[in-house]
Amino acid sequence: MSFADLEAGAVRAPRRARGPDATRALVFQITTAVASYRRLLNSLGTPKDTPALRDQLQKTSHNILQLAKDAKEKLRRAAEADKNADTSADKRVADMKLAKDFATTMEEYGKLQNLAIQREMAYKPVVPQTSQPNYTTGGIEARDSGKIPEQHALLAESKRQEVLQLDNEIVFNEAIIEEREQAIQDIQQQIGEVHEAFKDLATLVHIQGVTIEEIDTNIENSAAATKEAKTELAKASKTQKSNSSLLCILLVIFGVVLLIVIIVLAT
Amino acid sequence: MAILYAVVARGTVVLAEHSAAATNAGAVARQVLERLPGGGADSHVSYTQDRYVFHAKRTDGITALCMADEAAGRRIPFAFLEDIHGRFVKTYGRAALTSLAYGMNDEFSRVLSQQMDYYSNDPNADRINRMRGEISQVRTVMIDNIDKVLERGDRLDMLVDKTANMQGNTIRFKRQARRFRNTTWWRNVKLTIALIFLLTVIIYVVLVFMCHGFTLPTCIR
């Protein structure tokens, strides 16, 4: 085949020109399928999540894989063809761009697939309600029409009992909650009182701090005054001692003078 | 005593009961058992009679009922019922569904008595009550602290007065000490002057005698 292609190069040129167009269309289809896959994926975890939707998701995924396989084959063939010297630069650039777009799309598809797996495990599909089978035979229908009112009545009675039961439980729980709230409010009030007590204590302690400072000042002043007084008294004591000496000397001298005067007058 | 009477029953058949006081609670309890609503369904109900309230709890066909003070509220009596119901089912299991009247009274009556006492008297039976008690203690201690601090304040005021008094006294003492020192100093000065004067006079007299005259004629010349 390859040799035949080389020999008949000129003749087959118009046919090869269709290759890039076909590959481009294929990549476009893959992009469209991935967009559809994303739209289906966004429905997972919502009320629209049904087994039918999940089946559709599987089919779309399968379709994308098939298209990807074909596109990969074509792109590889195009890459091999680009190695020929005959291929123009424009075609080579277009092929490279196409390959890059394809890679980007497949990468995005991989991410979406991981997300789909996570959501499928996290959520359960909503099973649609199956319609009740209808009876076609008149006889069977007549018999069932007799039972249905009784069943409806029993069902209504059962519902009413359940509602009454729930009302009783609600009343009971409300009473318990109210009592608990009352107790908690008592605790809150007591905590408030303790808080006030602590604040009062802080105020008193602060005021007494000021008082103690005053006491300290008074005692320091007293100590200083006492020290000075002690100094003054020490000096006074020394001076008084000197006074005693002087007084003795004066008395002695006076005595001597008096004695001399008496002696002189006697003679 | 908050909880005075307790019964465990199946339908209207009494299986075990205990009464902490001599009352007609038994008869009223039977009426309550007959009047419980909703057939055999699970329920919580309370009925009031005079100063007492009958609380009843039915689960899985076994009814626990007690009579309590109105002041006990609902939280503690229903916690009590939950507790004895659990103990009863755990102890007797399926036998409770087929036994005769008062079949468990000999053993379970003692359990009822213990639990009645626990839920009536022990503060730990209810976390909120225990917390309330602890906060009351804290408040009492704080009030005591404030009283002590006030007393301390009074003593400090007295101490301030006394130290101010002492300060005044010491200042006065200092002033008088200085005055005393000044007095003794001046006395010293006067004595010194007197001594100098006396010596001068003596020297003059001696010179008068030696120089033969009051005007010292020979010595001056």
XYZ file of C-alpha atoms in Angstrom:
488
model
C 0.000 0.000 0.000
C 2.662 2.497 0.973
C 4.612 1.884 -2.221
C 1.472 2.145 -4.297
C 0.703 5.460 -2.584
C 4.177 6.766 -3.323
C 3.995 5.766 -7.011
C 0.544 7.231 -7.468
C 1.219 10.360 -5.416
C 0.012 12.804 -8.014
C -3.132 10.847 -8.782
C -4.194 10.436 -5.088
C -3.525 14.012 -3.994
C -7.205 15.130 -4.011
C -8.196 12.097 -1.892
C -5.551 12.828 0.812
C -6.726 16.417 1.046
C -9.944 15.127 2.706
C -8.009 13.569 5.625
C -7.588 16.714 7.790
C -11.215 17.720 7.252
C -12.479 14.321 8.400
C -10.223 14.397 11.485
C -11.334 17.922 12.329
C -14.984 16.836 12.130
C -14.217 13.879 14.394
C -12.547 16.098 17.024
C -15.547 18.417 16.855
C -17.867 15.467 17.491
C -15.789 14.486 20.525
C -15.982 18.032 21.878
C -19.753 18.028 21.439
C -20.077 14.635 23.142
C -17.957 15.819 26.094
C -20.189 18.898 26.459
C -23.232 16.642 26.494
C -21.519 14.424 29.075
C -20.913 17.446 31.282
C -24.555 18.492 31.053
C -25.685 15.012 32.099
C -23.103 15.008 34.896
C -24.549 18.198 36.366
C -27.849 16.377 36.915
C -26.291 13.831 39.274
C -27.305 14.486 42.874
C -30.419 16.440 41.869
C -34.078 15.343 41.690
C -33.492 14.665 37.982
C -31.040 11.886 38.873
C -32.697 8.673 37.629
C -31.448 5.263 36.478
C -32.350 6.281 32.897
C -30.086 9.314 33.196
C -27.260 7.150 34.475
C -27.713 4.753 31.554
C -27.547 7.713 29.175
C -24.375 8.836 30.951
C -22.816 5.419 30.377
C -23.741 5.448 26.682
C -22.311 8.919 26.178
C -19.097 7.869 27.887
C -18.837 4.797 25.655
C -19.482 6.903 22.565
C -16.752 9.362 23.564
C -14.269 6.521 23.997
C -15.053 5.138 20.519
C -14.693 8.532 18.880
C -11.446 9.119 20.769
C -10.017 5.845 19.470
C -10.845 6.730 15.855
C -9.494 10.265 16.235
C -6.278 9.010 17.781
C -5.750 6.631 14.824
C -6.353 9.379 12.292
C -4.121 11.855 14.085
C -1.259 9.377 14.236
C -1.630 8.705 10.503
C -1.650 12.433 9.804
C 1.491 12.873 11.907
C 3.277 10.212 9.876
C 2.166 11.871 6.647
C 3.534 15.209 7.877
C 7.056 13.771 7.895
C 7.152 13.858 4.066
C 8.974 16.807 2.520
C 6.075 17.290 0.138
C 3.710 18.330 2.962
C 3.176 22.072 3.174
C 3.936 24.082 6.334
C 0.316 25.225 6.644
C -0.929 21.644 6.765
C 1.693 20.731 9.349
C 0.653 23.640 11.629
C -3.046 22.764 11.223
C -2.361 19.136 12.193
C -0.419 20.181 15.284
C -3.240 22.498 16.382
C -5.776 19.744 15.855
C -3.721 17.328 17.951
C -3.475 19.901 20.737
C -7.245 20.500 20.722
C -7.816 16.755 20.870
C -5.457 16.399 23.852
C -7.192 19.246 25.690
C -10.617 17.720 25.139
C -9.488 14.292 26.354
C -7.925 15.816 29.476
C -11.204 17.559 30.286
C -13.080 14.314 29.693
C -10.786 12.553 32.197
C -11.607 15.107 34.885
C -15.325 14.817 34.204
C -15.093 11.047 34.433
C -13.475 11.222 37.892
C -16.174 13.633 39.032
C -18.863 11.315 37.687
C -17.447 8.363 39.624
C -17.438 10.389 42.846
C -20.994 11.606 42.420
C -22.322 8.193 41.428
C -20.954 6.770 44.676
C -22.188 9.715 46.768
C -25.778 9.819 45.519
C -28.526 7.321 44.842
C -30.833 7.690 41.828
C -34.477 8.634 42.368
C -36.656 5.638 41.498
C -39.821 6.837 39.730
C -43.143 5.682 41.213
C -44.546 2.746 39.257
C -48.174 3.152 38.398
C -50.639 0.782 40.018
C -51.818 -2.004 37.682
C -55.348 -1.488 36.433
C -57.860 -4.288 36.435
C -59.683 -4.863 33.139
C -62.100 -7.527 34.328
C -65.348 -6.073 35.601
C -65.744 -8.726 38.292
C -62.335 -8.199 39.850
C -62.759 -4.456 39.698
C -66.134 -4.670 41.424
C -64.637 -6.769 44.220
C -61.701 -4.418 44.749
C -63.874 -1.319 44.701
C -65.620 -2.752 47.781
C -62.321 -3.117 49.714
C -60.693 0.161 48.764
C -62.918 2.452 50.904
C -62.321 0.274 53.965
C -58.569 0.340 53.398
C -58.699 4.082 52.937
C -60.647 4.455 56.175
C -58.161 2.294 58.078
C -55.275 4.199 56.583
C -56.832 7.530 57.564
C -57.435 6.283 61.101
C -53.840 5.088 61.344
C -52.599 8.451 60.075
C -54.744 10.253 62.622
C -53.372 8.080 65.431
C -49.840 8.805 64.308
C -50.538 12.530 64.211
C -52.013 12.438 67.721
C -49.016 10.488 68.938
C -46.645 13.012 67.417
C -48.614 15.885 68.949
C -48.289 14.259 72.376
C -44.574 13.777 71.893
C -44.210 17.389 70.762
C -46.052 18.665 73.831
C -43.919 16.465 76.077
C -40.661 17.591 74.484
C -41.701 21.230 74.638
C -42.435 20.875 78.361
C -39.032 19.275 78.960
C -37.307 21.976 76.904
C -39.129 24.770 78.715
C -38.173 23.352 82.105
C -34.555 23.017 81.024
C -34.577 26.577 79.710
C -35.943 27.807 83.032
C -33.160 26.032 84.918
C -30.533 27.386 82.533
C -31.890 30.905 82.987
C -31.609 30.443 86.752
C -27.992 29.441 86.263
C -27.451 32.489 84.062
C -28.940 34.759 86.722
C -26.715 33.258 89.397
C -23.679 33.661 87.172
C -24.668 37.296 86.704
C -24.793 37.732 90.472
C -21.384 36.102 90.835
C -20.109 38.466 88.144
C -21.463 41.469 90.071
C -19.863 40.131 93.242
C -16.501 39.847 91.506
C -16.789 43.396 90.176
C -17.660 44.719 93.635
C -14.715 42.840 95.082
C -12.390 44.355 92.480
C -13.668 47.846 93.266
C -13.220 47.365 97.006
C -9.732 45.959 96.579
C -8.770 48.905 94.384
C -10.078 51.440 96.910
C -8.259 49.680 99.706
C -5.108 49.812 97.611
C -5.361 53.590 97.672
C -5.916 53.463 101.431
C -2.865 51.270 101.931
C -0.788 53.685 99.852
C -1.878 56.465 102.179
C -0.950 54.399 105.220
C 2.446 53.728 103.691
C 2.997 57.437 103.078
C 2.027 58.317 106.658
C 4.383 55.742 108.105
C 7.264 56.847 105.903
C 6.740 60.474 106.923
C 6.620 59.435 110.565
C 9.863 57.511 110.200
C 11.608 60.480 108.578
C 10.364 62.903 111.236
C 11.431 60.548 114.001
C 14.904 60.241 112.498
C 15.328 64.020 112.370
C 14.035 64.353 115.920
C 16.558 61.763 117.035
C 19.347 63.759 115.403
C 18.192 66.967 117.114
C 18.042 65.240 120.476
C 21.564 63.862 120.023
C 22.894 67.359 119.373
C 20.964 68.719 122.362
C 22.460 66.025 124.566
C 25.997 66.931 123.491
C 25.370 70.652 124.071
C 23.916 69.951 127.502
C 27.041 67.995 128.472
C 29.183 70.987 127.480
C 26.929 73.261 129.526
C 27.588 71.154 132.636
C 31.354 71.466 132.196
C 31.184 75.234 131.779
C 29.012 75.579 134.848
C 31.533 73.638 136.964
C 34.417 75.781 135.754
C 32.535 78.970 136.571
C 31.699 77.792 140.066
C 35.317 76.796 140.760
C 36.698 80.127 139.576
C 34.111 82.041 141.564
C 35.028 80.028 144.643
C 38.753 80.733 144.238
C 38.159 84.455 143.746
C 35.978 84.587 146.818
C 38.664 82.814 148.851
C 41.374 85.262 147.759
C 39.176 88.249 148.598
C 38.505 86.873 152.061
C 42.242 86.295 152.698
C 43.132 89.801 151.545
C 40.487 91.407 153.752
C 41.563 89.341 156.763
C 45.085 90.719 156.633
C -38.381 13.634 98.678
C -39.396 14.428 95.127
C -40.457 10.965 93.840
C -42.830 9.155 96.202
C -44.146 6.117 94.309
C -43.078 4.053 91.324
C -44.567 1.189 89.305
C -43.474 -0.971 86.378
C -46.368 -2.569 84.511
C -47.292 -4.429 81.351
C -50.528 -2.915 80.113
C -52.592 -2.742 83.295
C -50.785 -5.652 85.005
C -48.488 -4.375 87.777
C -45.154 -6.230 87.770
C -43.259 -4.284 90.444
C -43.999 -1.304 92.642
C -42.557 0.649 95.546
C -44.001 3.412 97.703
C -41.889 5.749 99.859
C -44.891 7.111 101.794
C -48.277 5.806 102.935
C -50.621 7.182 100.291
C -53.358 6.030 97.945
C -50.924 6.259 95.044
C -51.471 2.595 94.133
C -55.155 3.037 93.352
C -54.609 6.240 91.401
C -51.761 4.581 89.523
C -54.057 1.786 88.370
C -56.561 4.334 87.098
C -53.756 6.116 85.238
C -52.590 2.833 83.708
C -56.098 2.189 82.429
C -56.376 5.693 80.998
C -53.074 5.738 79.106
C -53.797 6.787 75.516
C -53.006 5.175 72.209
C -53.379 1.484 72.959
C -49.918 -0.066 73.117
C -47.981 2.696 71.362
C -44.937 4.358 72.927
C -45.784 7.560 74.779
C -44.889 10.063 77.485
C -47.752 11.543 79.531
C -48.276 13.395 82.826
C -51.452 13.603 84.916
C -51.996 16.000 87.821
C -53.882 15.042 90.989
C -53.971 17.442 93.987
C -50.368 18.384 94.750
C -48.833 15.427 92.917
C -48.167 14.592 89.288
C -48.205 11.092 87.793
C -45.636 10.686 85.010
C -45.864 7.649 82.738
C -43.574 6.395 79.992
C -44.377 3.399 77.797
C -41.860 1.780 75.482
C -42.082 -1.647 73.816
C -45.144 -2.636 75.828
C -43.598 -1.954 79.270
C -44.917 1.033 81.224
C -42.919 2.860 83.889
C -44.970 5.183 86.086
C -44.103 7.368 89.073
C -45.756 9.906 91.361
C -43.730 13.028 92.102
C -44.026 16.458 93.683
C -45.189 19.253 91.452
C -41.918 21.014 92.290
C -39.886 18.182 90.779
C -40.889 19.287 87.282
C -40.659 16.775 84.443
C -37.011 16.401 83.597
C -35.985 14.466 86.711
C -39.065 12.171 86.915
C -38.749 11.215 83.247
C -35.008 10.645 83.622
C -35.925 8.349 86.514
C -38.508 6.517 84.389
C -36.006 6.101 81.569
C -33.493 4.678 84.006
C -35.765 2.121 85.689
C -37.301 1.119 82.359
C -33.824 0.387 81.018
C -32.845 -1.542 84.135
C -36.083 -3.536 84.078
C -35.781 -4.529 80.425
C -32.104 -5.370 80.856
C -32.800 -7.533 83.920
C -35.923 -9.418 82.833
C -35.993 -9.116 79.039
C -38.725 -11.188 77.400
C -39.881 -12.688 80.719
C -41.609 -9.378 81.447
C -44.053 -10.002 78.606
C -45.390 -13.262 80.059
C -45.009 -13.029 83.838
C -47.801 -12.828 86.403
C -48.812 -9.781 88.414
C -46.151 -8.711 90.966
C -43.851 -11.349 89.483
C -40.755 -9.107 89.825
C -41.790 -7.185 92.906
C -39.475 -8.953 95.368
C -36.283 -8.041 93.507
C -37.117 -4.926 91.545
C -38.854 -3.174 94.438
C -35.441 -2.644 96.020
C -34.055 -1.236 92.767
C -37.026 1.124 92.578
C -36.349 2.266 96.136
C -32.668 2.942 95.473
C -33.325 4.853 92.269
C -36.147 6.865 93.849
C -33.770 7.924 96.597
C -31.010 8.715 94.091
C -33.154 10.852 91.818
C -34.834 12.589 94.755
C -31.834 13.504 96.886
C -28.576 13.260 94.957
C -27.625 16.488 93.131
C -25.572 14.469 90.651
C -28.776 12.990 89.234
C -29.224 16.131 87.172
C -26.310 18.041 85.668
C -28.205 21.334 85.619
C -29.114 21.072 89.301
C -25.546 20.178 90.192
C -24.246 23.162 88.250
C -26.823 25.375 89.899
C -25.717 24.113 93.320
C -22.056 24.718 92.522
C -22.755 28.250 91.311
C -24.744 28.883 94.479
C -21.700 27.815 96.467
C -19.490 30.137 94.426
C -21.926 32.978 95.035
C -21.946 32.260 98.778
C -18.154 32.244 98.868
C -18.044 35.504 96.923
C -20.492 37.177 99.304
C -18.363 35.967 102.210
C -15.287 37.358 100.465
C -16.952 40.719 100.015
C -17.863 40.823 103.707
C -14.275 40.064 104.676
C -12.928 42.679 102.306
C -15.341 45.251 103.713
C -14.166 44.434 107.232
C -10.581 44.764 106.022
C -11.524 48.146 104.582
C -12.826 49.302 107.930
C -9.628 48.207 109.638
C -7.559 49.941 106.986
C -9.498 53.155 107.546
C -8.759 52.885 111.272
C -5.123 52.263 110.436
C -5.054 55.338 108.196
C -6.369 57.451 111.050
C -3.821 56.033 113.453
C -0.900 56.466 111.084
C -1.987 60.020 110.314
C -2.118 60.641 114.046
C 1.327 59.134 114.466
C 2.670 61.268 111.652
C 1.333 64.409 113.347
C 2.836 63.368 116.651
C 6.238 62.649 115.158
C 6.293 66.005 113.384
C 5.468 67.727 116.662
C 8.175 65.673 118.382
C 10.685 66.753 115.776
C 9.738 70.411 116.268
C 10.089 70.222 120.041
C 13.397 68.397 119.731
C 14.725 71.222 117.559
C 13.468 73.819 120.046
C 15.153 71.949 122.907
C 18.411 71.846 121.002
C 18.215 75.599 120.391
C 17.557 76.237 124.093
C 20.531 74.186 125.244
C 22.733 75.860 122.648
C 21.852 79.343 123.821
C 22.447 78.313 127.426
C 25.874 77.083 126.392
C 26.572 80.438 124.714
C 25.553 82.369 127.817
C 27.770 80.274 130.089
C 30.725 80.775 127.764
C 30.242 84.549 127.782
C 29.946 84.542 131.577
C 33.176 82.579 131.890
C 35.045 84.981 129.615
C 33.727 87.988 131.554
C 34.758 86.497 134.897
C 38.286 85.742 133.679
C 38.623 89.291 132.325
C 37.607 90.764 135.675
C 40.100 88.582 137.540
C 42.952 89.582 135.219
C 42.077 93.313 135.643
C 42.095 93.031 139.427
C 45.477 91.308 139.379
C 46.903 93.999 137.101
C 45.520 96.725 139.346
C 47.422 95.292 142.263
C 50.673 94.891 140.330
C 50.573 98.348 138.697
C 49.575 100.200 141.869
C 46.463 101.943 140.670
C 43.098 101.593 138.963
C 44.312 103.416 135.899
C 47.466 101.262 135.692
C 49.881 104.245 135.657
C 53.176 102.385 135.900
C 52.350 99.633 133.403
C 50.984 101.968 130.764
C 53.851 104.382 131.041
